[in-house]
mmCIF file of C-alpha atoms and ligand atoms in Angstrom:
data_model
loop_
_atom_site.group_PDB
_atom_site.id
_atom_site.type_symbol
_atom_site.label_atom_id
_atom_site.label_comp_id
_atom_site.label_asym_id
_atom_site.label_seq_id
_atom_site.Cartn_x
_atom_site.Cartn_y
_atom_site.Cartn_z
ATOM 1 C CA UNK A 840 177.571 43.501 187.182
ATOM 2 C CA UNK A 841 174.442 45.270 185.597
ATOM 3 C CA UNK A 842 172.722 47.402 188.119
ATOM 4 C CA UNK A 843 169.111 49.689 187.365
ATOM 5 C CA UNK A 844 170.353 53.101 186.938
ATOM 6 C CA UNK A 845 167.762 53.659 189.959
ATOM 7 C CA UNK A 846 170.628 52.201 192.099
ATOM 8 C CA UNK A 847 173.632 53.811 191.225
ATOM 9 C CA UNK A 848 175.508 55.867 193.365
ATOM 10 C CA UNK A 849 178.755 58.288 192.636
ATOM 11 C CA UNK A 850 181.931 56.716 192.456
ATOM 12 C CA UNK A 851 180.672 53.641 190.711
ATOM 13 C CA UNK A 852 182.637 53.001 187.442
ATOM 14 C CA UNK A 853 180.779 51.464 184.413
ATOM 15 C CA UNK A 854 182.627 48.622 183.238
ATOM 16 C CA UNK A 855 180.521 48.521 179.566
ATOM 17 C CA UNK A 856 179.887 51.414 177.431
ATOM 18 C CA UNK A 857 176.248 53.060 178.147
ATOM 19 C CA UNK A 858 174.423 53.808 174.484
ATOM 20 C CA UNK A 859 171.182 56.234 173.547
ATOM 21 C CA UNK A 860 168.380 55.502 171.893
ATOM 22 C CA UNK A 861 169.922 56.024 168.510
ATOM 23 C CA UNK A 862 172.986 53.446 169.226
ATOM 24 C CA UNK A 863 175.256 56.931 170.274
ATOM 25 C CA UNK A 864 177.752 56.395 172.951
ATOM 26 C CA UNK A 865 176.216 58.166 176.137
ATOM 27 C CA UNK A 866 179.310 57.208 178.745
ATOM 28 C CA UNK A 867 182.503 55.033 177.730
ATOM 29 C CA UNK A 868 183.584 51.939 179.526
ATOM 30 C CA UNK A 869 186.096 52.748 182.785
ATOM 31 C CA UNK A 870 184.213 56.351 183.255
ATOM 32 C CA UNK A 871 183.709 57.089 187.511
ATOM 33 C CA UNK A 872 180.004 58.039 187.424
ATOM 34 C CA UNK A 873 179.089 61.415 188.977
ATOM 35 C CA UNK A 874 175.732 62.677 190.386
ATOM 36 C CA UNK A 875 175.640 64.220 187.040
ATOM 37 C CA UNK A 876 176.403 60.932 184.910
ATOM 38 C CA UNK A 877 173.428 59.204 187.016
ATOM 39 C CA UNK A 878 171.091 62.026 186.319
ATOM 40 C CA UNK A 879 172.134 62.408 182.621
ATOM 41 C CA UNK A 880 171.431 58.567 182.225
ATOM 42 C CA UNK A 881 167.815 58.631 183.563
ATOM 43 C CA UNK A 882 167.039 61.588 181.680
ATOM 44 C CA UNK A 883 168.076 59.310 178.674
ATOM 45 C CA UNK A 884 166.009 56.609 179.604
ATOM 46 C CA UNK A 885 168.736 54.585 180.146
ATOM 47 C CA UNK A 886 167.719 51.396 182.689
ATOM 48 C CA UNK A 887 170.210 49.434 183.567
ATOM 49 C CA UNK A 888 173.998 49.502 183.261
ATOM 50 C CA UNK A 889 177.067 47.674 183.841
ATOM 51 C CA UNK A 890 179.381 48.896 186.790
ATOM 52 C CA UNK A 891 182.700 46.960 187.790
ATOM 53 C CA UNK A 892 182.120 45.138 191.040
ATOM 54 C CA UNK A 893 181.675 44.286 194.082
ATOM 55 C CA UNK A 894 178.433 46.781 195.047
ATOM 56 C CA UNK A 895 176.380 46.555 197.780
ATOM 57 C CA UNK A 896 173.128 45.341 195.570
ATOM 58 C CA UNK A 897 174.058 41.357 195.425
ATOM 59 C CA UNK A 898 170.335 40.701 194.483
ATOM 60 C CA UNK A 899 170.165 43.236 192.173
ATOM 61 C CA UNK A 900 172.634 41.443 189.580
ATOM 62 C CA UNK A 901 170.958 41.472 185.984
ATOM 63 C CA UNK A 902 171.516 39.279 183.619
ATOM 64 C CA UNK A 903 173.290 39.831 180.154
ATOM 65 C CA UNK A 904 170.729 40.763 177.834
ATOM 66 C CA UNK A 905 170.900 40.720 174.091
ATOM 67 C CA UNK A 906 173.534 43.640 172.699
ATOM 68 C CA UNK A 907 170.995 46.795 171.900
ATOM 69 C CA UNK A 908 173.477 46.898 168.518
ATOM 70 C CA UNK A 909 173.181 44.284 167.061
ATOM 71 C CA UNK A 910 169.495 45.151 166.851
ATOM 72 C CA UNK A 911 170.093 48.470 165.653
ATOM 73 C CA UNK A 912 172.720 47.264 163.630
ATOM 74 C CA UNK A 913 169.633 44.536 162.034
ATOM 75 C CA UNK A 914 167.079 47.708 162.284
ATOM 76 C CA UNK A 915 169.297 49.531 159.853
ATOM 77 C CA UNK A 916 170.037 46.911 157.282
ATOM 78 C CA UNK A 917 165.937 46.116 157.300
ATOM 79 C CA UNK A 918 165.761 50.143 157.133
ATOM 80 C CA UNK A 919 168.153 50.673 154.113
ATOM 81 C CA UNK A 920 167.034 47.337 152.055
ATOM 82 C CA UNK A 921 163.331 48.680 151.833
ATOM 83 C CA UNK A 922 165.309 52.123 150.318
ATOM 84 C CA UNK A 923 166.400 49.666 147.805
ATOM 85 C CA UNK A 924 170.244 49.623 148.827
ATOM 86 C CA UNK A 925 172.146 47.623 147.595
ATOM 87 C CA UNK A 926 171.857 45.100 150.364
ATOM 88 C CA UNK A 927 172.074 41.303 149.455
ATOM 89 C CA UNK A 928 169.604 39.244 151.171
ATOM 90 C CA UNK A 929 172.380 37.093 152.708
ATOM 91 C CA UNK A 930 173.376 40.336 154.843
ATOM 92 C CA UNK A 931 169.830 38.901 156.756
ATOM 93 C CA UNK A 932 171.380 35.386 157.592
ATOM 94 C CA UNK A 933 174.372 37.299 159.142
ATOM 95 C CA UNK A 934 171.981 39.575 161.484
ATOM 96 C CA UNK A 935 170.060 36.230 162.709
ATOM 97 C CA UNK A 936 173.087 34.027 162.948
ATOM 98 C CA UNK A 937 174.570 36.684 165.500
ATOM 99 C CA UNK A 938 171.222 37.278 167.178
ATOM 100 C CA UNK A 939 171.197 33.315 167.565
ATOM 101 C CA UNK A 940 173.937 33.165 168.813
ATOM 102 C CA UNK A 941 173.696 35.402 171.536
ATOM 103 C CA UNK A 942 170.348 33.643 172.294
ATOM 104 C CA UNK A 943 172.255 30.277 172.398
ATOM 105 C CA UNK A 944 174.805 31.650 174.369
ATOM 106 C CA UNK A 945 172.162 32.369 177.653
ATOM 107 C CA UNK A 946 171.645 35.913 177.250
ATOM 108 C CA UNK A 947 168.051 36.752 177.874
ATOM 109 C CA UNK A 948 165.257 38.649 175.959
ATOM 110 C CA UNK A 949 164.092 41.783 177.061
ATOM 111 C CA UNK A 950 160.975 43.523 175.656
ATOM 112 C CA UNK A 951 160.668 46.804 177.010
ATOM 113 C CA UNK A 952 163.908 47.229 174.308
ATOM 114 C CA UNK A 953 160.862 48.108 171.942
ATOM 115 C CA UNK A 954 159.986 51.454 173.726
ATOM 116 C CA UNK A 955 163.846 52.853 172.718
ATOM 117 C CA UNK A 956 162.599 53.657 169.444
ATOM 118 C CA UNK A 957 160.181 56.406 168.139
ATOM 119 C CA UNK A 958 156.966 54.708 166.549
ATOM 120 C CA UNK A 959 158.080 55.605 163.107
ATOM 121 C CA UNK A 960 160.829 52.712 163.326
ATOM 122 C CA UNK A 961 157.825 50.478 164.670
ATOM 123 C CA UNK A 962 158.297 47.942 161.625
ATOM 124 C CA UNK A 963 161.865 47.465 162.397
ATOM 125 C CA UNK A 964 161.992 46.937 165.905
ATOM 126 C CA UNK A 965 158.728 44.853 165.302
ATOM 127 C CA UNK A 966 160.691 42.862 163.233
ATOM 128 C CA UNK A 967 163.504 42.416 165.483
ATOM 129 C CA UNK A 968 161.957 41.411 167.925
ATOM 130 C CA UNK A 969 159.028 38.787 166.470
ATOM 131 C CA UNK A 970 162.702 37.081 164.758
ATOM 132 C CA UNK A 971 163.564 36.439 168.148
ATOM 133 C CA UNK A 972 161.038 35.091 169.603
ATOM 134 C CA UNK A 973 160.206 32.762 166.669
ATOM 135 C CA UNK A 974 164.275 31.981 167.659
ATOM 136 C CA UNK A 975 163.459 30.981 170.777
ATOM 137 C CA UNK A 976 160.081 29.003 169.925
ATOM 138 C CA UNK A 977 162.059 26.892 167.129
ATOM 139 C CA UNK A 978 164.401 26.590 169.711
ATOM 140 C CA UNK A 979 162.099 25.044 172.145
ATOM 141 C CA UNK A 980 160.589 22.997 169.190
ATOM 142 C CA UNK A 981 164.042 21.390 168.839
ATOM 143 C CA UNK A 982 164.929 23.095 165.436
ATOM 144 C CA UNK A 983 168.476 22.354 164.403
ATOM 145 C CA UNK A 984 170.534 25.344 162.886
ATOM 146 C CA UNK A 985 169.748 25.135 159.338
ATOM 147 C CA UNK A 986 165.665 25.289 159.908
ATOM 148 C CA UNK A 987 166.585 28.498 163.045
ATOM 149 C CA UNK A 988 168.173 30.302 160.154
ATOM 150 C CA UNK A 989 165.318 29.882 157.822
ATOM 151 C CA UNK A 990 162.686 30.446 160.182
ATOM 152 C CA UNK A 991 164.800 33.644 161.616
ATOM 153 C CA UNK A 992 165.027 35.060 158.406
ATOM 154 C CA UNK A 993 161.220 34.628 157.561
ATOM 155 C CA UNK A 994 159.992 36.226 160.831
ATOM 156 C CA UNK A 995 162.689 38.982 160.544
ATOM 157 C CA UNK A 996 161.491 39.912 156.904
ATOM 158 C CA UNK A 997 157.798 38.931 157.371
ATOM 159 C CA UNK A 998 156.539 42.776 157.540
ATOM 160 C CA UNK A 999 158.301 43.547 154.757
ATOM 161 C CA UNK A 1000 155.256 44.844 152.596
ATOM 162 C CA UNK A 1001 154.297 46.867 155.298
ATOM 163 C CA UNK A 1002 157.106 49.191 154.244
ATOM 164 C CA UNK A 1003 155.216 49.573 150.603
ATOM 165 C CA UNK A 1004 152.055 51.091 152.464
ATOM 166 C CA UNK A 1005 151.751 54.580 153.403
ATOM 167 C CA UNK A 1006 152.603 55.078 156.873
ATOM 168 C CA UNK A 1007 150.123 57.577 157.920
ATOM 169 C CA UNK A 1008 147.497 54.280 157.266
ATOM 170 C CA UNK A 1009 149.445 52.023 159.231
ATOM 171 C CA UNK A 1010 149.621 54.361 162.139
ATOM 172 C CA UNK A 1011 146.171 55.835 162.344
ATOM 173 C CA UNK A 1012 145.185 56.618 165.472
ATOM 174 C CA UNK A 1013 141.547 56.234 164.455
ATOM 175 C CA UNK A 1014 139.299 53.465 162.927
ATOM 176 C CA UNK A 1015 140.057 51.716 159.666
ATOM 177 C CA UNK A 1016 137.861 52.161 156.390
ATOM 178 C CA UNK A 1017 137.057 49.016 154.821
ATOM 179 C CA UNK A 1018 139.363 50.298 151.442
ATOM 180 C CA UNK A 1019 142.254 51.159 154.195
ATOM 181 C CA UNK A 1020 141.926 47.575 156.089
ATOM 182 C CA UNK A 1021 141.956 46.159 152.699
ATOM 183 C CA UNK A 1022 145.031 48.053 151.528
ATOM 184 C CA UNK A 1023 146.963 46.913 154.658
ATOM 185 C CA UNK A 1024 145.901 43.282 154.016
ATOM 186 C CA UNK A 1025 147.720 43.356 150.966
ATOM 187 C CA UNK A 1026 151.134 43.500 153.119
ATOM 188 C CA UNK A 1027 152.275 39.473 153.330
ATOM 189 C CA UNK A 1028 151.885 39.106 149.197
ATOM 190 C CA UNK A 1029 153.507 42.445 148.495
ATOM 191 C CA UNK A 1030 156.061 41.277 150.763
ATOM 192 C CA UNK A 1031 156.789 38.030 149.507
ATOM 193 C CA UNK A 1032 156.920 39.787 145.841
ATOM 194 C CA UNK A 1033 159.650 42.368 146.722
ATOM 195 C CA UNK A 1034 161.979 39.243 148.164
ATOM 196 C CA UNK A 1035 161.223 37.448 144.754
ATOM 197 C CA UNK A 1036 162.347 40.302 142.640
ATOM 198 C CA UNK A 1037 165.071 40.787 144.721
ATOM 199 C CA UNK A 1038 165.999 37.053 145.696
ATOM 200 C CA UNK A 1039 169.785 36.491 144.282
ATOM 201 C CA UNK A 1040 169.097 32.867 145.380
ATOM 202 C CA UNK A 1041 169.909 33.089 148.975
ATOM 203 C CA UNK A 1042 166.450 32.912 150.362
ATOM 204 C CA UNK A 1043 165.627 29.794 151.687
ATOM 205 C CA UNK A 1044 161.577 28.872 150.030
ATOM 206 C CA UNK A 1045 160.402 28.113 153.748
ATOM 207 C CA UNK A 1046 161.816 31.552 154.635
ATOM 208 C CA UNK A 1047 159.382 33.651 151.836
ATOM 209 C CA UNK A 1048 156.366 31.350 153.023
ATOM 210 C CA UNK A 1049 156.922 33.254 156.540
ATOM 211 C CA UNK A 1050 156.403 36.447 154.847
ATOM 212 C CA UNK A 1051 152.965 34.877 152.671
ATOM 213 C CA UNK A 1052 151.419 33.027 155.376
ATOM 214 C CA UNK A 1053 152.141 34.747 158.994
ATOM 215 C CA UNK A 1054 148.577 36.204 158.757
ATOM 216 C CA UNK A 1055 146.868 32.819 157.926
ATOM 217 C CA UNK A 1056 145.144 31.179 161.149
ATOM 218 C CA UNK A 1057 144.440 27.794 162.241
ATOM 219 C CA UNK A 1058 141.097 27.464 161.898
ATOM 220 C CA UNK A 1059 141.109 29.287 158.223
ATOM 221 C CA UNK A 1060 139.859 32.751 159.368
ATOM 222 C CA UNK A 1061 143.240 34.392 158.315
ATOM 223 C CA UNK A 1062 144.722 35.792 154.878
ATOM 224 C CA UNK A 1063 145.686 36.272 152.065
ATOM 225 C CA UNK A 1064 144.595 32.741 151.307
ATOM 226 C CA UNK A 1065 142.401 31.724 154.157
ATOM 227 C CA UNK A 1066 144.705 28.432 154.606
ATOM 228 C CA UNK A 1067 143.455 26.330 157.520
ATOM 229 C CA UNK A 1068 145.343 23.701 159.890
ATOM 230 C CA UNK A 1069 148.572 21.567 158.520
ATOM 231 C CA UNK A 1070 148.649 23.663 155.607
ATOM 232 C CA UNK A 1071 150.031 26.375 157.062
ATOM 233 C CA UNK A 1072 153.612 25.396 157.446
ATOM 234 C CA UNK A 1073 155.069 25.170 160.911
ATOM 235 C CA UNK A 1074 157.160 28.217 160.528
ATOM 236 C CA UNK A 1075 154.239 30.362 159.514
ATOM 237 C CA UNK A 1076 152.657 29.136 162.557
ATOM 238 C CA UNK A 1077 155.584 30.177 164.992
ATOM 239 C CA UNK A 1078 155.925 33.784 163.758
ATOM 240 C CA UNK A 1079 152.435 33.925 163.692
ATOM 241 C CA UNK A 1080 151.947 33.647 167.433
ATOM 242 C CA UNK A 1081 155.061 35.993 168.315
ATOM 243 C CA UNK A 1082 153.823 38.970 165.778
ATOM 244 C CA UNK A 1083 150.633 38.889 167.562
ATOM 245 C CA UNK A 1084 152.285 38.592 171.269
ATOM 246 C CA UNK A 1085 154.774 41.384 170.445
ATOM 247 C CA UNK A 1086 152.085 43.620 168.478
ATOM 248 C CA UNK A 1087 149.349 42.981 171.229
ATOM 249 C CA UNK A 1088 152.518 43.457 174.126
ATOM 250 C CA UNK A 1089 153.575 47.191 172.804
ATOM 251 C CA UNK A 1090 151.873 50.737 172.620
ATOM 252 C CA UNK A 1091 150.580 52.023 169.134
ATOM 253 C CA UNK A 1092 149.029 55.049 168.122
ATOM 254 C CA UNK A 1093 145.717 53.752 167.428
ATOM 255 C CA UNK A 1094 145.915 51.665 171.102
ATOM 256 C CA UNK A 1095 147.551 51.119 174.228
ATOM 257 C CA UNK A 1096 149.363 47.721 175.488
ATOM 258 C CA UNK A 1097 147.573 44.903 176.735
ATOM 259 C CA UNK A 1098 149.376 43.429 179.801
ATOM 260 C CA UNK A 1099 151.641 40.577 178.565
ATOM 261 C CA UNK A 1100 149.093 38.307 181.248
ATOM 262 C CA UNK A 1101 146.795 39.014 179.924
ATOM 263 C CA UNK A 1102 147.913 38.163 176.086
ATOM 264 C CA UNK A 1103 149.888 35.121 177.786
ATOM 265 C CA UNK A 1104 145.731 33.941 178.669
ATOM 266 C CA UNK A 1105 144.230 34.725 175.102
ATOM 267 C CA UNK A 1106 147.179 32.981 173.351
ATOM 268 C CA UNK A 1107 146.808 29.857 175.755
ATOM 269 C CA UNK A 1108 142.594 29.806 175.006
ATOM 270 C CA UNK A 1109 143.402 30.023 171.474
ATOM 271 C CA UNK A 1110 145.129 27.156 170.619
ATOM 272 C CA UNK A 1111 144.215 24.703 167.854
ATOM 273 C CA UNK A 1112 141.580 27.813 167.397
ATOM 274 C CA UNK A 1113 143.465 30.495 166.052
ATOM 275 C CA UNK A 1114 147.103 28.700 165.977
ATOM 276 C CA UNK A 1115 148.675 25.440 166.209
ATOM 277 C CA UNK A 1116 148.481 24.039 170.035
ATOM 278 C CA UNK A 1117 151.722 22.886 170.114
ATOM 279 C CA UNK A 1118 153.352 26.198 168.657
ATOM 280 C CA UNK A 1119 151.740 28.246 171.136
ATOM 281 C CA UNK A 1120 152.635 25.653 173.906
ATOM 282 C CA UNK A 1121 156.489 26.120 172.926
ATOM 283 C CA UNK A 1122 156.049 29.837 172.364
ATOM 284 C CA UNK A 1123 154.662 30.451 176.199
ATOM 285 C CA UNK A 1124 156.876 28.357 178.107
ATOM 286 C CA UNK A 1125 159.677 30.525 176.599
ATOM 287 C CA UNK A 1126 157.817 34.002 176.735
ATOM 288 C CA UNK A 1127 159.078 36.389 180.035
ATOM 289 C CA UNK A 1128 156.300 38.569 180.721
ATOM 290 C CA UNK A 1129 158.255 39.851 183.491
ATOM 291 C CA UNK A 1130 162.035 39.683 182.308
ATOM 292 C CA UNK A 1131 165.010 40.814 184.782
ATOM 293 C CA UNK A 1132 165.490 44.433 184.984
ATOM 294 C CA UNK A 1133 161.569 45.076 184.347
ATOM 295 C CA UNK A 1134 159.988 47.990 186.189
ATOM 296 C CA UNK A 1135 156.530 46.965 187.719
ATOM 297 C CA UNK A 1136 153.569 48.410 189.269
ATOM 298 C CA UNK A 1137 152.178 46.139 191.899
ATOM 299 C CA UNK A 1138 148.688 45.906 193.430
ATOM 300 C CA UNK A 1139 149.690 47.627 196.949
ATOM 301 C CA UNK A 1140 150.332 50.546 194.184
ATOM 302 C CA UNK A 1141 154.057 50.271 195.369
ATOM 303 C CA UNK A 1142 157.102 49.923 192.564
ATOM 304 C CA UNK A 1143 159.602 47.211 192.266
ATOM 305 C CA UNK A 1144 162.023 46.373 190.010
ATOM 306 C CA UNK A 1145 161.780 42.336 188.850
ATOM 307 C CA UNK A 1146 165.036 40.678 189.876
ATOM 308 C CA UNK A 1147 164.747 37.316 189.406
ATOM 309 C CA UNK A 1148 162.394 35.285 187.323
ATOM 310 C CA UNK A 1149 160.043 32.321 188.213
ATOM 311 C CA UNK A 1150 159.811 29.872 185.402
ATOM 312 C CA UNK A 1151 157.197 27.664 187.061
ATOM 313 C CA UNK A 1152 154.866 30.830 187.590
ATOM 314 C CA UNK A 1153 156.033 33.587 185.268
ATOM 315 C CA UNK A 1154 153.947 35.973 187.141
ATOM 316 C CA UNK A 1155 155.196 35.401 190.232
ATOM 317 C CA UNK A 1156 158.626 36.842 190.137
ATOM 318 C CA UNK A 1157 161.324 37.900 192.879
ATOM 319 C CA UNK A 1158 161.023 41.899 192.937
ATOM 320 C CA UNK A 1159 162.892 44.765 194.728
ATOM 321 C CA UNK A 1160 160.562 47.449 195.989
ATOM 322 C CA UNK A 1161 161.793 51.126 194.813
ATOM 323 C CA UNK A 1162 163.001 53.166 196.574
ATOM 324 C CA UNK A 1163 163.432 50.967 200.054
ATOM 325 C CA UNK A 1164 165.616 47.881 198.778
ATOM 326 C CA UNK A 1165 162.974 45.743 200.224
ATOM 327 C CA UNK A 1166 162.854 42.122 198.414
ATOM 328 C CA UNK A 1167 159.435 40.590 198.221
ATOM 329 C CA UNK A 1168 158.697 37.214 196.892
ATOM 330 C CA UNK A 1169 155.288 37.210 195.126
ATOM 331 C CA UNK A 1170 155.293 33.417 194.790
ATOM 332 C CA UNK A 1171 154.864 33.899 198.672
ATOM 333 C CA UNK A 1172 153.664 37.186 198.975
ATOM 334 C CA UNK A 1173 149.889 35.596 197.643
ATOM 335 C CA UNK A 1174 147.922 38.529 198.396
ATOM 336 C CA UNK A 1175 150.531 40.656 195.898
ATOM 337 C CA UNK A 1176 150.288 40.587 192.264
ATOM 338 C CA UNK A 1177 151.873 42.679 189.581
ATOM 339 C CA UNK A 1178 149.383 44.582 187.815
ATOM 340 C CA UNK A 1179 151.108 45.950 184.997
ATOM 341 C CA UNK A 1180 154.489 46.946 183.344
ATOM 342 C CA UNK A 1181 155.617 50.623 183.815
ATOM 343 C CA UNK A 1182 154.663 52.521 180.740
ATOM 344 C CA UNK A 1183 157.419 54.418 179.285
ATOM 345 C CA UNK A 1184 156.093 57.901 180.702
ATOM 346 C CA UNK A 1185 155.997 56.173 184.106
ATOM 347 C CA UNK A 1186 159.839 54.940 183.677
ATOM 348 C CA UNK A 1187 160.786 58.657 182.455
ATOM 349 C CA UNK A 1188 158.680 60.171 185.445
ATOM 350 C CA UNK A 1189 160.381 57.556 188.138
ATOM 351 C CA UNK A 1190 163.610 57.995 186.908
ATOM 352 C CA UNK A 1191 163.308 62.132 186.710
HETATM 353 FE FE1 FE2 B 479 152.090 41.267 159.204
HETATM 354 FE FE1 FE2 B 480 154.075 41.790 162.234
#
C-alpha cells in the first residue's frame, strides 16, 4: 500500500525499494522504518512510498504509478544517443513498448515526477513525459499497437535537435533576441536530420514526421513549414498538444508554471485554432491535473494531499487535509477550490 511519506510512522516496513533522484537506492524493500528513515526520506524529496499493510490510512491508498526507472532508464538512453553512443534506434521502441505497457496495465501518470530532475536534464524528462501523454491520447483515439509505437517513438524523440543547441540559449532566464529565437526554431529539422543520418531502418516515416512537424499549428501559424489543418498528420497533432501542456505545466528558468487549470482552459479555447479539436478533446479527457498523491494548496490556504480523483470534474478531487487527516470532498465542499499545485520548495519546506 503506497502511503505520502507525510504519513508514515516508525515501525512501518516498506514493502518496495525507495529510490533518489538519480535512480540510487535510498531504503531496500523489507527495511522497519525509523524516525530517522522518515526524516531521511523527506529530506530527499521522496513523496510517497510503499509500506506492507494493513495501516491505519485506508483512504490514503495510492495508486501504482509508472516505475521512476524505467524513465530514468529511457532518460539515459535519450542522454547517451545525443553523445553519439552507439545506441540503435530500436533501443527507443523497447523504452515505449515498456512504458506502454505499464500504461495499459492501469498504472497512472504522475507529473510532479518532472521536478526529480535538475533543469539541465529538462529535455529528457520533457521527453519522457510528452511520449506518454501522446500514449495515452492515441490511446483514447483508439490507436492499435503498431500506430502507439510509432507515435511513442516520435513524441519521445521529437526534441531531439534541441540537444544540438547550446544550452545556455535554451535556458535563458531572460528575453530572446530575434537571431537566438531563430536559432532555437531550427530544432524540429535539425532533429529530424540527426534520426536520418542515423536511421538503420528502424524508424517508422510517421515517427520522424513527429520530430518535423510538432511545432506546426492548426491554423498555419507554426514552423518550420507553416503547414495548416489536415496536413499536419494526426500524430504531429497529438504530441503537439502534450509538449505544450507539459512545457506550459512545469517551472523553467526563464518562467514559472502555469496551473495545469488553467492550461486545461487555453488548450480547450484553442481547438480547431491552434490544434486539431478532436486531438485536444482526447488529450483532456485523459489529462490529471490533480493526480493521486498530489500535494495541493487550497483556497482556505489549508494543505491537502489529493486522494482520489474525479473524472467527471478533474478539479474537484477527494483530498486529505495535512496535518489533521480530515477528508474533504471538493465536489461538495463548493465554496473550496484548489488553487494551485505545491511548488517543489513548498513540498521540501512541508516535508522539512
Ligand atoms: Fe520542440
Ligand atoms: Fe518539446
Amino acid at each position: 500500500m503506497k502511503l505520502p511519506t507525510t504519513h508514515l510512522s516508525p515501525g512501518m516496513k516498506l514493502a518496495k525499494p525507495v529510490y533518489g533522484n538519480c535512480g540510487e537506492l535510498l531504503l531496500n524493500r523489507g527495511v522497519v522504518l525509523t524516525e530517522q528513515y522518515i526524516k531521511a526520506l523527506r529530506r530527499n524529496n521522496v513523496l510517497v512510498v510503499d509500506v506492507e499493510g494493513p495501516v491505519p490510512y485506508d483512504e490514503m491508498e495510492v495508486k501504482e504509478e509508472l516505475s521512476v526507472q524505467l524513465r530514468i532508464e529511457t532518460m539515459r538512453k535519450l542522454y547517451s544517443f545525443t553523445k553519439k553512443a552507439d545506441i540503435p534506434l530500436s533501443a527507443f521502441m523497447e523504452s515505449v513498448e515498456a512504458l506502454l505497457e505499464e500504461i495499459i496495465s492501469g498504472k497512472t501518470v504522475v507529473d510532479y515526477l518532472v521536478d526529480l530532475c535538475s533543469s539541465d536534464l529538462y529535455t529528457f524528462t520533457h521527453s519522457v513525459d510528452v511520449c506518454v501523454l501522446s500514449l495515452l491520447c492515441g490511446i483514447k483515439l483508439g490507436y492499435n499497437q503498431k500506430n502507439l509505437l510509432a507515435l511513442g517513438v516520435g513524441a519521445l524523440l521529437h526534441d531531439l535537435g534541441k540537444t544540438l543547441i547550446d544550452p545556455a540559449i535554451l535556458n535563458k532566464p531572460g528575453k530572446l533576441t530575434q537571431e537566438e529565437f531563430e536559432l532555437i526554431m531550427t530544432h524540429p529539422l535539425r532533429g529530424w536530420k540527426l534520426v536520418g543520418e542515423k536511421n538503420e531502418g528502424g524508424l517508422h516515416p510517421r515517427s520522424k514526421n513527429v520530430i518535423l512537424n510538432h511545432h506546426e499549428r492548426y491554423d498555419g501559424s507554426g514552423y518550420p513549414r507553416k503547414l495548416k489543418g489536415h496536413q499536419i498528420d494526426q500524430f504531429s497533432a497529438i504530441c503537439a498538444v502534450a509538449d505544450v501542456y507539459n512545457a506550459m505545466t512545469t517551472d523553467r528558468v526563464y518562467r514559472k508554471a502555469c496551473p495545469p487549470p488553467e492550461v486545461y482552459e487555453m488548450l480547450l479555447c484553442s481547438g480547431n485554432v491552434k490544434f486539431e479539436k478532436n486531438v485536444v478533446k482526447a488529450f483532456l479527457s485523459c489529462v490529471k491535473p490533480y493526480p493521486v498523491g498530489t500535494l495541493v494548496k487550497l483556497s482556505n490556504g489549508k494543505i491537502a494531499c489529493v486522494i482520489s480523483e474525479n473524472p467527471s470534474l478533474p478539479f474537484r478531487p477527494k483530498v486529505q487535509l495535512l496535518p489533521s487527516g480530515k477528508i474533504l470532498d471538493l465536489e461538495r465542499e463548493l465554496s473550496i477550490v484548489i488553487k494551485a499545485p505545491l511548488s517543489p520548495e513548498e513540498r521540501r519546506d512541508l516535508l522539512s
